[in-house]
Tab-separated table of C-alpha atoms in Angstrom:
chain	number	residue	atom	x	y	z
T	1	UNK	CA	0.205	0.117	0.071
T	2	UNK	CA	1.498	3.204	-0.722
T	3	UNK	CA	-0.363	6.492	0.295
T	4	UNK	CA	0.041	10.043	-1.840
T	5	UNK	CA	0.676	13.192	0.109
T	6	UNK	CA	-1.000	15.616	-1.517
T	7	UNK	CA	-2.499	18.509	0.445
T	8	UNK	CA	-6.005	19.930	-0.756
T	9	UNK	CA	-6.779	22.913	-0.117
T	10	UNK	CA	-11.121	22.492	1.020
T	11	UNK	CA	-12.006	24.449	3.565
T	12	UNK	CA	-14.125	21.644	5.103
T	13	UNK	CA	-11.203	19.379	5.634
T	14	UNK	CA	-10.018	18.069	9.390
T	15	UNK	CA	-6.850	16.759	10.093
T	16	UNK	CA	-6.514	14.599	12.970
T	17	UNK	CA	-2.586	13.590	14.488
T	18	UNK	CA	-1.978	9.570	16.134
T	19	UNK	CA	1.202	9.437	18.101
T	20	UNK	CA	2.586	6.171	19.919
T	21	UNK	CA	5.303	6.862	21.712
T	22	UNK	CA	7.090	3.631	22.097
T	23	UNK	CA	9.923	1.990	24.166
T	24	UNK	CA	12.319	1.221	21.168
T	25	UNK	CA	10.131	3.931	17.732
T	26	UNK	CA	7.378	6.179	17.836
T	27	UNK	CA	5.298	6.666	15.056
T	28	UNK	CA	3.013	9.820	14.528
T	29	UNK	CA	-0.036	8.888	11.745
T	30	UNK	CA	-2.043	11.698	10.059
T	31	UNK	CA	-6.088	11.396	9.544
T	32	UNK	CA	-8.274	12.699	7.583
T	33	UNK	CA	-11.758	11.463	6.967
T	34	UNK	CA	-11.046	8.388	8.115
T	35	UNK	CA	-8.112	7.830	5.742
T	36	UNK	CA	-4.347	8.304	6.325
T	37	UNK	CA	-3.240	10.631	4.767
T	38	UNK	CA	0.923	10.762	5.872
T	39	UNK	CA	3.011	8.755	8.506
T	40	UNK	CA	6.131	8.863	10.116
T	41	UNK	CA	8.362	6.425	12.182
T	42	UNK	CA	11.537	6.976	13.654
T	43	UNK	CA	13.802	5.593	16.965
T	44	UNK	CA	12.848	6.805	20.292
T	45	UNK	CA	15.732	7.352	21.741
T	46	UNK	CA	16.423	9.192	25.364
T	47	UNK	CA	13.814	12.085	24.856
T	48	UNK	CA	10.198	11.147	24.528
T	49	UNK	CA	8.933	14.731	24.825
T	50	UNK	CA	11.423	15.778	21.848
T	51	UNK	CA	11.056	12.109	19.601
T	52	UNK	CA	7.295	13.095	19.753
T	53	UNK	CA	7.269	16.490	18.439
T	54	UNK	CA	10.288	15.283	16.356
T	55	UNK	CA	8.076	12.111	14.086
T	56	UNK	CA	4.851	14.420	14.565
T	57	UNK	CA	6.525	17.619	12.242
T	58	UNK	CA	7.706	15.058	9.598
T	59	UNK	CA	4.708	13.309	9.217
T	60	UNK	CA	3.159	16.779	9.118
T	61	UNK	CA	6.528	18.017	6.579
T	62	UNK	CA	4.470	15.482	3.849
T	63	UNK	CA	1.203	17.111	3.476
T	64	UNK	CA	2.247	20.576	3.720
T	65	UNK	CA	1.058	21.332	7.299
T	66	UNK	CA	1.943	22.756	10.687
T	67	UNK	CA	0.838	21.635	13.878
T	68	UNK	CA	-1.940	24.106	13.913
T	69	UNK	CA	-3.740	22.557	11.229
T	70	UNK	CA	-4.717	19.756	13.119
T	71	UNK	CA	-7.936	19.880	15.124
T	72	UNK	CA	-7.498	17.125	17.511
T	73	UNK	CA	-4.695	14.811	18.602
T	74	UNK	CA	-4.452	11.790	20.587
T	75	UNK	CA	-1.286	10.318	22.110
T	76	UNK	CA	-0.488	6.958	23.119
T	77	UNK	CA	2.343	4.467	24.098
T	78	UNK	CA	5.097	4.071	26.742
T	79	UNK	CA	5.657	7.303	26.739
T	80	UNK	CA	1.973	9.179	25.797
T	81	UNK	CA	2.707	11.075	29.250
T	82	UNK	CA	5.574	13.241	27.842
T	83	UNK	CA	3.424	14.595	24.513
T	84	UNK	CA	2.750	17.915	25.995
T	85	UNK	CA	0.465	18.755	22.821
T	86	UNK	CA	-2.008	16.234	22.587
T	87	UNK	CA	-5.253	16.871	24.007
T	88	UNK	CA	-5.824	13.042	25.074
T	89	UNK	CA	-3.783	10.362	25.922
T	90	UNK	CA	-4.963	6.227	25.301
T	91	UNK	CA	-4.376	3.072	25.680
T	92	UNK	CA	-1.945	1.517	23.454
T	93	UNK	CA	-4.044	-1.901	23.500
T	94	UNK	CA	-7.339	0.047	22.338
T	95	UNK	CA	-5.008	2.192	20.048
T	96	UNK	CA	-3.885	-1.265	18.592
T	97	UNK	CA	-7.731	-2.624	18.398
T	98	UNK	CA	-9.176	0.607	16.494
T	99	UNK	CA	-6.047	0.702	14.397
T	100	UNK	CA	-6.235	-3.044	13.364
T	101	UNK	CA	-10.549	-3.169	12.549
T	102	UNK	CA	-9.471	-0.526	10.210
T	103	UNK	CA	-6.804	-2.342	8.316
T	104	UNK	CA	-7.711	-6.014	8.569
T	105	UNK	CA	-11.944	-5.740	9.308
T	106	UNK	CA	-11.889	-9.257	9.943
T	107	UNK	CA	-9.140	-9.374	12.571
T	108	UNK	CA	-9.882	-10.857	15.935
T	109	UNK	CA	-6.606	-11.991	17.016
T	110	UNK	CA	-3.781	-8.790	17.163
T	111	UNK	CA	0.040	-10.245	18.019
T	112	UNK	CA	1.640	-7.247	18.205
T	113	UNK	CA	5.855	-7.593	18.944
T	114	UNK	CA	6.984	-4.501	20.148
T	115	UNK	CA	10.749	-4.234	21.228
T	116	UNK	CA	10.061	-4.508	24.784
T	117	UNK	CA	7.005	-6.909	25.292
T	118	UNK	CA	4.777	-9.227	22.925
T	119	UNK	CA	0.865	-9.453	23.587
T	120	UNK	CA	-1.619	-10.763	22.299
T	121	UNK	CA	-4.742	-9.046	22.106
T	122	UNK	CA	-8.879	-10.434	21.515
T	123	UNK	CA	-11.134	-7.475	19.516
T	124	UNK	CA	-14.580	-7.788	18.485
T	125	UNK	CA	-15.866	-7.039	15.240
T	126	UNK	CA	-15.970	-2.815	15.865
T	127	UNK	CA	-12.109	-3.628	17.168
T	128	UNK	CA	-13.267	-2.903	21.025
T	129	UNK	CA	-10.369	-5.348	23.191
T	130	UNK	CA	-12.585	-8.425	24.586
T	131	UNK	CA	-9.406	-9.469	26.801
T	132	UNK	CA	-5.110	-9.463	25.896
T	133	UNK	CA	-2.104	-10.560	27.761
T	134	UNK	CA	1.461	-10.041	28.087
T	135	UNK	CA	4.464	-11.776	27.806
T	136	UNK	CA	6.728	-11.973	31.520
T	137	UNK	CA	9.356	-9.114	31.964
T	138	UNK	CA	11.509	-11.332	29.722
T	139	UNK	CA	12.705	-9.970	26.341
T	140	UNK	CA	12.633	-13.424	24.572
T	141	UNK	CA	9.404	-12.773	23.048
T	142	UNK	CA	10.115	-9.308	21.986
T	143	UNK	CA	11.852	-7.847	19.402
T	144	UNK	CA	14.886	-6.917	21.605
T	145	UNK	CA	15.654	-10.751	20.871
T	146	UNK	CA	16.094	-9.716	17.430
T	147	UNK	CA	17.826	-6.428	18.137
T	148	UNK	CA	20.695	-8.546	20.502
T	149	UNK	CA	21.341	-11.779	17.562
T	150	UNK	CA	21.450	-9.226	14.905
T	151	UNK	CA	23.915	-7.341	16.923
T	152	UNK	CA	26.098	-11.025	17.663
T	153	UNK	CA	25.932	-11.755	14.049
T	154	UNK	CA	26.868	-8.556	12.858
T	155	UNK	CA	23.860	-7.270	10.930
T	156	UNK	CA	21.645	-4.823	10.251
T	157	UNK	CA	18.056	-5.848	11.881
T	158	UNK	CA	16.795	-5.117	8.402
T	159	UNK	CA	18.393	-7.695	6.800
T	160	UNK	CA	17.045	-10.711	9.657
T	161	UNK	CA	14.333	-10.709	7.559
T	162	UNK	CA	15.469	-12.108	3.789
T	163	UNK	CA	18.452	-13.969	5.771
T	164	UNK	CA	16.416	-16.495	8.132
T	165	UNK	CA	14.495	-17.276	5.296
T	166	UNK	CA	17.688	-18.983	3.294
T	167	UNK	CA	17.720	-21.391	6.392
T	168	UNK	CA	18.109	-25.397	5.560
T	169	UNK	CA	18.824	-26.528	8.947
T	170	UNK	CA	17.201	-23.850	11.675
T	171	UNK	CA	19.990	-24.334	15.409
T	172	UNK	CA	17.282	-25.747	18.461
T	173	UNK	CA	18.108	-23.262	20.989
T	174	UNK	CA	18.249	-24.980	24.741
T	175	UNK	CA	16.348	-21.313	25.942
T	176	UNK	CA	13.748	-18.969	25.237
T	177	UNK	CA	15.202	-16.165	27.714
T	178	UNK	CA	17.460	-13.417	26.231
T	179	UNK	CA	20.131	-13.512	28.038
T	180	UNK	CA	21.290	-17.313	27.898
T	181	UNK	CA	20.025	-17.625	24.014
T	182	UNK	CA	22.963	-14.700	23.924
T	183	UNK	CA	25.708	-17.019	25.336
T	184	UNK	CA	24.152	-20.167	23.360
T	185	UNK	CA	24.620	-18.403	19.858
T	186	UNK	CA	27.990	-17.011	20.141
T	187	UNK	CA	29.041	-20.572	20.762
T	188	UNK	CA	27.224	-21.728	18.000
T	189	UNK	CA	28.841	-19.237	16.036
T	190	UNK	CA	32.153	-20.913	17.059
T	191	UNK	CA	30.870	-24.300	16.349
T	192	UNK	CA	30.370	-23.064	12.380
T	193	UNK	CA	26.515	-22.703	12.331
T	194	UNK	CA	25.778	-20.223	9.678
T	195	UNK	CA	23.644	-17.296	10.736
T	196	UNK	CA	20.664	-17.906	8.689
T	197	UNK	CA	20.204	-21.170	10.674
T	198	UNK	CA	20.527	-19.461	14.053
T	199	UNK	CA	18.361	-16.290	12.934
T	200	UNK	CA	16.032	-19.766	12.146
T	201	UNK	CA	16.371	-21.180	15.897
T	202	UNK	CA	15.804	-17.991	17.103
T	203	UNK	CA	12.457	-17.389	15.419
T	204	UNK	CA	11.721	-20.625	16.638
T	205	UNK	CA	12.881	-19.685	20.311
T	206	UNK	CA	10.305	-16.424	19.858
T	207	UNK	CA	7.200	-17.937	17.790
T	208	UNK	CA	6.791	-20.923	21.246
T	209	UNK	CA	6.789	-18.166	24.034
T	210	UNK	CA	3.877	-16.061	21.205
T	211	UNK	CA	2.263	-19.297	20.595
T	212	UNK	CA	1.961	-19.770	24.425
T	213	UNK	CA	0.312	-16.533	24.865
T	214	UNK	CA	-2.140	-17.010	21.718
T	215	UNK	CA	-2.516	-20.872	23.622
T	216	UNK	CA	-3.461	-19.266	26.926
T	217	UNK	CA	-5.856	-16.417	25.381
T	218	UNK	CA	-7.410	-18.622	23.221
T	219	UNK	CA	-7.360	-18.161	19.100
T	220	UNK	CA	-9.654	-16.629	17.489
T	221	UNK	CA	-9.244	-16.441	13.278
T	222	UNK	CA	-8.533	-14.409	11.939
T	223	UNK	CA	-5.158	-13.514	13.511
T	224	UNK	CA	-3.006	-10.764	12.220
T	225	UNK	CA	0.729	-9.153	13.417
T	226	UNK	CA	1.497	-6.091	13.890
T	227	UNK	CA	4.755	-3.730	15.555
T	228	UNK	CA	8.461	-4.090	14.267
T	229	UNK	CA	8.820	-7.872	14.974
T	230	UNK	CA	6.038	-7.879	12.044
T	231	UNK	CA	8.507	-6.962	9.599
T	232	UNK	CA	10.504	-9.786	10.434
T	233	UNK	CA	8.994	-11.897	7.443
T	234	UNK	CA	10.755	-15.128	8.865
T	235	UNK	CA	9.095	-14.617	12.330
T	236	UNK	CA	6.242	-14.376	11.175
T	237	UNK	CA	5.897	-17.656	8.926
T	238	UNK	CA	7.139	-19.294	11.923
T	239	UNK	CA	4.507	-17.884	14.308
T	240	UNK	CA	1.724	-18.965	11.743
T	241	UNK	CA	2.828	-22.792	11.563
T	242	UNK	CA	2.858	-22.877	14.755
T	243	UNK	CA	-0.312	-21.757	15.418
T	244	UNK	CA	-1.826	-23.700	11.723
T	245	UNK	CA	-2.829	-20.284	10.216
T	246	UNK	CA	-2.050	-17.997	7.972
T	247	UNK	CA	-1.141	-14.682	9.855
T	248	UNK	CA	-1.909	-11.261	7.913
T	249	UNK	CA	0.812	-8.335	8.033
T	250	UNK	CA	0.258	-4.659	7.336
T	251	UNK	CA	2.215	-3.233	4.898
T	252	UNK	CA	3.321	-0.570	8.095
T	253	UNK	CA	2.696	-2.646	10.551
T	254	UNK	CA	4.685	-0.450	13.150
T	255	UNK	CA	1.847	2.326	12.713
T	256	UNK	CA	-1.178	0.440	13.673
T	257	UNK	CA	-1.453	2.019	17.480
T	258	UNK	CA	-0.443	5.491	16.299
T	259	UNK	CA	-3.566	4.889	13.299
T	260	UNK	CA	-5.595	3.349	15.625
T	261	UNK	CA	-4.923	6.819	18.027
T	262	UNK	CA	-5.732	9.097	14.583
T	263	UNK	CA	-8.782	7.165	13.883
T	264	UNK	CA	-10.159	7.690	18.126
T	265	UNK	CA	-9.159	11.449	17.394
T	266	UNK	CA	-11.522	11.386	14.504
T	267	UNK	CA	-14.230	9.838	16.456
T	268	UNK	CA	-13.521	12.936	19.342
T	269	UNK	CA	-14.713	15.634	16.642
T	270	UNK	CA	-17.037	13.644	15.327
T	271	UNK	CA	-19.296	13.771	18.350
Protein backbone atom coordinates (compact mmCIF):
# COMPACT_ATOMS: atom_id res chain seq x y z
CA UNK A 1 0.00 0.00 0.00
CA UNK A 2 1.32 3.43 -0.91
CA UNK A 3 -0.06 6.73 0.30
CA UNK A 4 -0.26 9.89 -1.79
CA UNK A 5 0.87 12.79 0.36
CA UNK A 6 -1.11 15.55 -1.36
CA UNK A 7 -2.80 18.34 0.56
CA UNK A 8 -6.16 19.49 -0.75
CA UNK A 9 -7.21 22.94 0.29
CA UNK A 10 -10.94 22.54 0.84
CA UNK A 11 -12.20 24.50 3.84
CA UNK A 12 -14.04 21.51 5.28
CA UNK A 13 -10.95 19.31 5.64
CA UNK A 14 -10.29 18.29 9.21
CA UNK A 15 -6.91 16.78 10.07
CA UNK A 16 -6.21 14.74 13.18
CA UNK A 17 -2.98 13.30 14.56
CA UNK A 18 -2.20 10.03 16.31
CA UNK A 19 1.13 9.54 18.07
CA UNK A 20 2.48 6.27 19.48
CA UNK A 21 5.58 6.81 21.60
CA UNK A 22 7.01 3.33 22.05
CA UNK A 23 10.07 2.31 24.03
CA UNK A 24 11.97 1.59 20.82
CA UNK A 25 10.27 3.60 18.09
CA UNK A 26 7.84 6.50 17.89
CA UNK A 27 5.19 6.72 15.20
CA UNK A 28 2.87 9.47 13.97
CA UNK A 29 -0.12 9.24 11.65
CA UNK A 30 -2.09 12.10 10.09
CA UNK A 31 -5.66 11.25 9.12
CA UNK A 32 -8.45 13.13 7.39
CA UNK A 33 -11.93 11.73 7.00
CA UNK A 34 -10.83 8.39 8.43
CA UNK A 35 -8.11 8.01 5.79
CA UNK A 36 -4.35 7.94 6.32
CA UNK A 37 -2.73 10.95 4.70
CA UNK A 38 0.83 10.55 5.96
CA UNK A 39 2.89 8.76 8.57
CA UNK A 40 6.38 8.77 10.03
CA UNK A 41 8.49 6.42 12.16
CA UNK A 42 11.74 7.11 14.01
CA UNK A 43 13.74 5.69 16.94
CA UNK A 44 12.46 6.99 20.27
CA UNK A 45 15.92 7.63 21.72
CA UNK A 46 16.27 8.90 25.26
CA UNK A 47 14.03 11.96 25.09
CA UNK A 48 10.46 10.90 24.38
CA UNK A 49 9.13 14.44 24.52
CA UNK A 50 11.45 15.73 21.79
CA UNK A 51 11.01 12.61 19.68
CA UNK A 52 7.21 12.88 19.83
CA UNK A 53 7.39 16.39 18.46
CA UNK A 54 10.00 15.45 15.84
CA UNK A 55 8.09 12.45 14.48
CA UNK A 56 4.88 14.51 14.38
CA UNK A 57 6.61 17.29 12.45
CA UNK A 58 7.99 14.74 10.03
CA UNK A 59 4.52 13.36 9.28
CA UNK A 60 3.03 16.86 9.02
CA UNK A 61 5.70 18.08 6.64
CA UNK A 62 4.78 15.38 4.14
CA UNK A 63 1.41 17.11 3.82
CA UNK A 64 2.78 20.65 4.07
CA UNK A 65 0.89 20.99 7.34
CA UNK A 66 1.78 22.55 10.66
CA UNK A 67 0.60 21.70 14.16
CA UNK A 68 -1.92 24.52 13.86
CA UNK A 69 -3.70 22.60 11.09
CA UNK A 70 -4.44 19.67 13.42
CA UNK A 71 -7.87 19.72 15.05
CA UNK A 72 -7.25 16.98 17.63
CA UNK A 73 -4.30 14.89 18.78
CA UNK A 74 -4.36 11.57 20.64
CA UNK A 75 -1.16 10.13 22.12
CA UNK A 76 -0.56 6.55 23.15
CA UNK A 77 2.28 4.21 24.00
CA UNK A 78 5.00 3.93 26.61
CA UNK A 79 5.83 7.64 26.53
CA UNK A 80 2.37 9.06 25.83
CA UNK A 81 2.51 11.19 28.96
CA UNK A 82 5.41 13.20 27.55
CA UNK A 83 3.40 14.45 24.55
CA UNK A 84 2.52 17.86 25.96
CA UNK A 85 0.66 18.99 22.84
CA UNK A 86 -1.79 16.06 22.80
CA UNK A 87 -5.44 16.68 23.61
CA UNK A 88 -5.78 13.24 25.16
CA UNK A 89 -3.88 10.03 25.94
CA UNK A 90 -5.36 6.58 25.35
CA UNK A 91 -4.02 3.12 26.19
CA UNK A 92 -2.09 1.50 23.37
CA UNK A 93 -4.14 -1.69 23.73
CA UNK A 94 -7.28 0.22 22.74
CA UNK A 95 -5.44 1.99 19.93
CA UNK A 96 -4.17 -1.31 18.54
CA UNK A 97 -7.73 -2.60 18.47
CA UNK A 98 -9.03 0.45 16.62
CA UNK A 99 -6.11 0.40 14.20
CA UNK A 100 -6.30 -3.27 13.27
CA UNK A 101 -10.07 -3.08 12.77
CA UNK A 102 -9.47 -0.34 10.19
CA UNK A 103 -6.74 -2.28 8.38
CA UNK A 104 -8.12 -5.83 8.64
CA UNK A 105 -11.79 -5.71 9.72
CA UNK A 106 -12.01 -9.52 9.90
CA UNK A 107 -9.17 -9.90 12.42
CA UNK A 108 -10.14 -11.06 15.91
CA UNK A 109 -6.71 -11.97 17.34
CA UNK A 110 -3.83 -9.52 17.22
CA UNK A 111 -0.22 -10.33 18.08
CA UNK A 112 1.82 -7.20 18.73
CA UNK A 113 5.59 -7.71 18.84
CA UNK A 114 7.15 -4.55 20.24
CA UNK A 115 10.68 -3.62 21.23
CA UNK A 116 10.28 -4.60 24.90
CA UNK A 117 7.07 -6.62 25.13
CA UNK A 118 4.82 -8.86 23.09
CA UNK A 119 1.12 -9.12 23.75
CA UNK A 120 -1.89 -10.87 22.29
CA UNK A 121 -5.13 -8.91 21.99
CA UNK A 122 -8.61 -10.25 21.29
CA UNK A 123 -11.03 -7.79 19.66
CA UNK A 124 -14.66 -7.86 18.58
CA UNK A 125 -16.05 -6.91 15.18
CA UNK A 126 -15.91 -3.21 16.12
CA UNK A 127 -12.25 -3.32 17.12
CA UNK A 128 -13.08 -3.08 20.82
CA UNK A 129 -10.73 -5.01 23.09
CA UNK A 130 -12.26 -8.12 24.69
CA UNK A 131 -9.14 -9.37 26.46
CA UNK A 132 -5.36 -9.25 26.25
CA UNK A 133 -2.25 -10.82 27.71
CA UNK A 134 1.39 -9.71 27.80
CA UNK A 135 4.63 -11.66 28.04
CA UNK A 136 6.56 -11.66 31.29
CA UNK A 137 9.42 -9.25 31.89
CA UNK A 138 11.71 -11.06 29.48
CA UNK A 139 12.98 -9.98 26.07
CA UNK A 140 12.71 -13.54 24.76
CA UNK A 141 9.43 -12.90 22.94
CA UNK A 142 10.06 -9.30 21.89
CA UNK A 143 11.89 -7.32 19.23
CA UNK A 144 14.76 -6.77 21.68
CA UNK A 145 15.67 -10.41 21.20
CA UNK A 146 16.13 -9.81 17.46
CA UNK A 147 18.24 -6.71 18.13
CA UNK A 148 20.54 -8.71 20.40
CA UNK A 149 21.03 -11.48 17.85
CA UNK A 150 21.56 -8.99 15.01
CA UNK A 151 24.35 -7.38 17.03
CA UNK A 152 25.99 -10.75 17.69
CA UNK A 153 25.79 -11.70 14.01
CA UNK A 154 26.98 -8.21 13.00
CA UNK A 155 24.09 -7.64 10.62
CA UNK A 156 21.47 -4.92 10.34
CA UNK A 157 18.07 -5.53 11.91
CA UNK A 158 16.52 -5.06 8.45
CA UNK A 159 18.63 -7.94 7.09
CA UNK A 160 17.19 -10.55 9.43
CA UNK A 161 14.00 -11.31 7.51
CA UNK A 162 15.52 -12.17 4.14
CA UNK A 163 18.51 -13.99 5.62
CA UNK A 164 16.43 -16.20 7.90
CA UNK A 165 14.36 -17.42 4.94
CA UNK A 166 17.48 -19.07 3.47
CA UNK A 167 17.98 -21.34 6.49
CA UNK A 168 18.25 -25.09 5.88
CA UNK A 169 19.16 -26.41 9.36
CA UNK A 170 17.62 -24.17 12.07
CA UNK A 171 19.67 -24.21 15.25
CA UNK A 172 17.79 -25.55 18.27
CA UNK A 173 18.07 -23.26 21.28
CA UNK A 174 17.65 -24.87 24.68
CA UNK A 175 16.44 -21.63 26.29
CA UNK A 176 13.84 -19.00 25.52
CA UNK A 177 15.61 -16.40 27.66
CA UNK A 178 17.33 -13.63 25.69
CA UNK A 179 20.25 -13.46 28.12
CA UNK A 180 21.11 -17.16 27.95
CA UNK A 181 20.25 -17.38 24.24
CA UNK A 182 22.84 -14.68 23.57
CA UNK A 183 25.58 -16.88 25.05
CA UNK A 184 24.18 -19.90 23.27
CA UNK A 185 24.23 -18.06 19.93
CA UNK A 186 27.90 -17.15 20.44
CA UNK A 187 28.64 -20.82 21.10
CA UNK A 188 26.79 -21.89 17.95
CA UNK A 189 28.77 -19.40 15.87
CA UNK A 190 32.04 -20.82 17.20
CA UNK A 191 30.78 -24.27 16.27
CA UNK A 192 30.30 -23.11 12.68
CA UNK A 193 26.53 -22.65 12.52
CA UNK A 194 25.41 -20.40 9.69
CA UNK A 195 23.81 -17.04 10.55
CA UNK A 196 20.64 -17.97 8.67
CA UNK A 197 20.26 -21.16 10.70
CA UNK A 198 20.86 -19.27 13.96
CA UNK A 199 18.18 -16.74 13.03
CA UNK A 200 15.73 -19.49 12.13
CA UNK A 201 16.39 -21.07 15.53
CA UNK A 202 15.77 -17.74 17.25
CA UNK A 203 12.50 -17.41 15.35
CA UNK A 204 11.45 -20.85 16.58
CA UNK A 205 12.26 -19.89 20.18
CA UNK A 206 10.38 -16.59 19.91
CA UNK A 207 7.41 -18.19 18.17
CA UNK A 208 7.16 -20.78 20.94
CA UNK A 209 6.84 -18.08 23.62
CA UNK A 210 4.37 -16.05 21.57
CA UNK A 211 2.21 -19.05 20.71
CA UNK A 212 2.07 -19.89 24.42
CA UNK A 213 0.47 -16.47 24.98
CA UNK A 214 -2.00 -17.09 22.14
CA UNK A 215 -2.92 -20.47 23.62
CA UNK A 216 -3.53 -18.94 27.03
CA UNK A 217 -5.90 -16.29 25.71
CA UNK A 218 -7.38 -18.43 22.92
CA UNK A 219 -6.97 -18.06 19.17
CA UNK A 220 -9.95 -16.62 17.35
CA UNK A 221 -9.38 -16.29 13.62
CA UNK A 222 -8.47 -14.30 11.74
CA UNK A 223 -5.07 -13.41 13.13
CA UNK A 224 -2.68 -10.53 12.41
CA UNK A 225 0.77 -9.49 13.62
CA UNK A 226 1.80 -5.88 14.24
CA UNK A 227 4.79 -4.04 15.67
CA UNK A 228 8.39 -3.95 14.53
CA UNK A 229 8.65 -7.73 14.88
CA UNK A 230 5.99 -8.11 12.18
CA UNK A 231 8.44 -6.71 9.64
CA UNK A 232 10.48 -9.90 10.09
CA UNK A 233 8.74 -12.18 7.60
CA UNK A 234 10.69 -15.19 8.81
CA UNK A 235 9.29 -14.72 12.31
CA UNK A 236 5.77 -14.09 10.99
CA UNK A 237 5.84 -17.29 8.95
CA UNK A 238 7.16 -19.28 11.89
CA UNK A 239 4.37 -18.03 14.15
CA UNK A 240 1.79 -18.85 11.47
CA UNK A 241 3.18 -22.36 11.11
CA UNK A 242 3.12 -22.87 14.89
CA UNK A 243 -0.50 -21.72 15.02
CA UNK A 244 -1.45 -23.65 11.87
CA UNK A 245 -3.14 -20.57 10.47
CA UNK A 246 -2.44 -17.71 8.11
CA UNK A 247 -1.25 -14.56 9.84
CA UNK A 248 -1.86 -11.19 8.23
CA UNK A 249 0.75 -8.44 8.21
CA UNK A 250 -0.01 -4.87 7.15
CA UNK A 251 2.26 -2.98 4.77
CA UNK A 252 3.28 -0.73 7.68
CA UNK A 253 2.79 -2.89 10.79
CA UNK A 254 4.56 -0.45 13.12
CA UNK A 255 1.97 2.30 12.79
CA UNK A 256 -1.12 0.34 13.86
CA UNK A 257 -1.44 1.93 17.31
CA UNK A 258 -0.70 5.43 15.98
CA UNK A 259 -3.37 4.87 13.33
CA UNK A 260 -5.81 3.77 16.02
CA UNK A 261 -5.00 6.90 18.01
CA UNK A 262 -5.72 9.07 14.96
CA UNK A 263 -9.01 7.27 14.32
CA UNK A 264 -10.03 7.81 17.95
CA UNK A 265 -9.14 11.49 17.51
CA UNK A 266 -11.53 11.59 14.55
CA UNK A 267 -14.25 10.07 16.72
CA UNK A 268 -13.72 12.70 19.38
CA UNK A 269 -14.26 15.64 17.02
CA UNK A 270 -17.18 13.96 15.24
CA UNK A 271 -19.06 13.98 18.55
